[in-house]
XYZ file of C-alpha atoms in Angstrom:
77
model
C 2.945 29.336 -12.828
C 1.187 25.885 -11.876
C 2.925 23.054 -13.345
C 1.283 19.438 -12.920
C 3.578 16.134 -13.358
C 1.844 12.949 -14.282
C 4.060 9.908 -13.224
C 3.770 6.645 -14.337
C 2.253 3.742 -12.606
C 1.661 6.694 -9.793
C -2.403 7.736 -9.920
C -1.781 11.107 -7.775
C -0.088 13.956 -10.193
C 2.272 16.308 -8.485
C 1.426 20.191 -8.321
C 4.017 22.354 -8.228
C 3.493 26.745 -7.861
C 6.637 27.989 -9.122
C 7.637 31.676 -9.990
C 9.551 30.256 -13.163
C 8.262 31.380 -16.800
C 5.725 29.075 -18.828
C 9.146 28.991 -21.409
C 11.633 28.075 -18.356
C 9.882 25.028 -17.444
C 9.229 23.713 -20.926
C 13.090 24.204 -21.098
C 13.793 22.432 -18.395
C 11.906 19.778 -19.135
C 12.561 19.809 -22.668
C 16.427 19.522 -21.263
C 16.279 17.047 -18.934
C 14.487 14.809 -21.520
C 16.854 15.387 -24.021
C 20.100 15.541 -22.695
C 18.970 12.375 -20.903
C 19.143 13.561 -17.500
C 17.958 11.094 -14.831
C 16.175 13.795 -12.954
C 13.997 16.808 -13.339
C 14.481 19.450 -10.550
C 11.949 22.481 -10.229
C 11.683 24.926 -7.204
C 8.395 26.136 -5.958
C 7.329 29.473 -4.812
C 8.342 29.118 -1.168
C 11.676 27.639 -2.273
C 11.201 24.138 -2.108
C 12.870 21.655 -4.555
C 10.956 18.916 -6.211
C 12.953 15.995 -8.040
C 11.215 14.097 -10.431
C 12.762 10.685 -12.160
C 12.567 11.925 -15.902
C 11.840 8.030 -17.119
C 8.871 8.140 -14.753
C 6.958 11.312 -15.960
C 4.016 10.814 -18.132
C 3.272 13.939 -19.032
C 3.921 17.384 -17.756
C 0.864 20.222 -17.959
C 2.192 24.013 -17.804
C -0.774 26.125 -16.796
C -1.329 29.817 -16.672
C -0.570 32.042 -13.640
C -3.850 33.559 -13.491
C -5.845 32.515 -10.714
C -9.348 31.233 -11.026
C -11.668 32.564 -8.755
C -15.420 31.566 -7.551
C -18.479 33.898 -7.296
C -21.727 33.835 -6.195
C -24.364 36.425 -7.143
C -28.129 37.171 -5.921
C -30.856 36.372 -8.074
C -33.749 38.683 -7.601
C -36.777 37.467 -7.960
């Protein structure tokens, strides 16, 4: 699952690849938003932790977990 964090005042977003569910992470951040948690912590698929300061994040984007692949084809003319 790719998960992108906008922070604020910060123009780079952070990427994150994590093997969690699309509904895990919207829990988690749903969570640490609510409960008023100073940080949001998510592991990545080689079992790295990112921390996040929940009053920084702008906006978090879940994506799918298919990948998108490129092609090129012949044209015959």
């Amino acid at each position: 699952m790719e998960v992108r964090i906008g922070v604020q005042n910060v123009a780079r977003e952070i990427l994150v690849e994590t093997e969690a569910s699309a509904e895990d992470v919207q829990k988690a951040v749903a969570e640490a938003i609510e409960k008023s948690k100073p940080l949001l912590t998510l592991t990545d698929r080689r079992d790295k932790t990112v921390v996040v300061p929940v009053a920084s994040i702008g906006y978090v984007e879940i994506g799918s977990d298919t990948k998108q692949t490129v092609g090129f084809a012949a044209v015959a003319e």
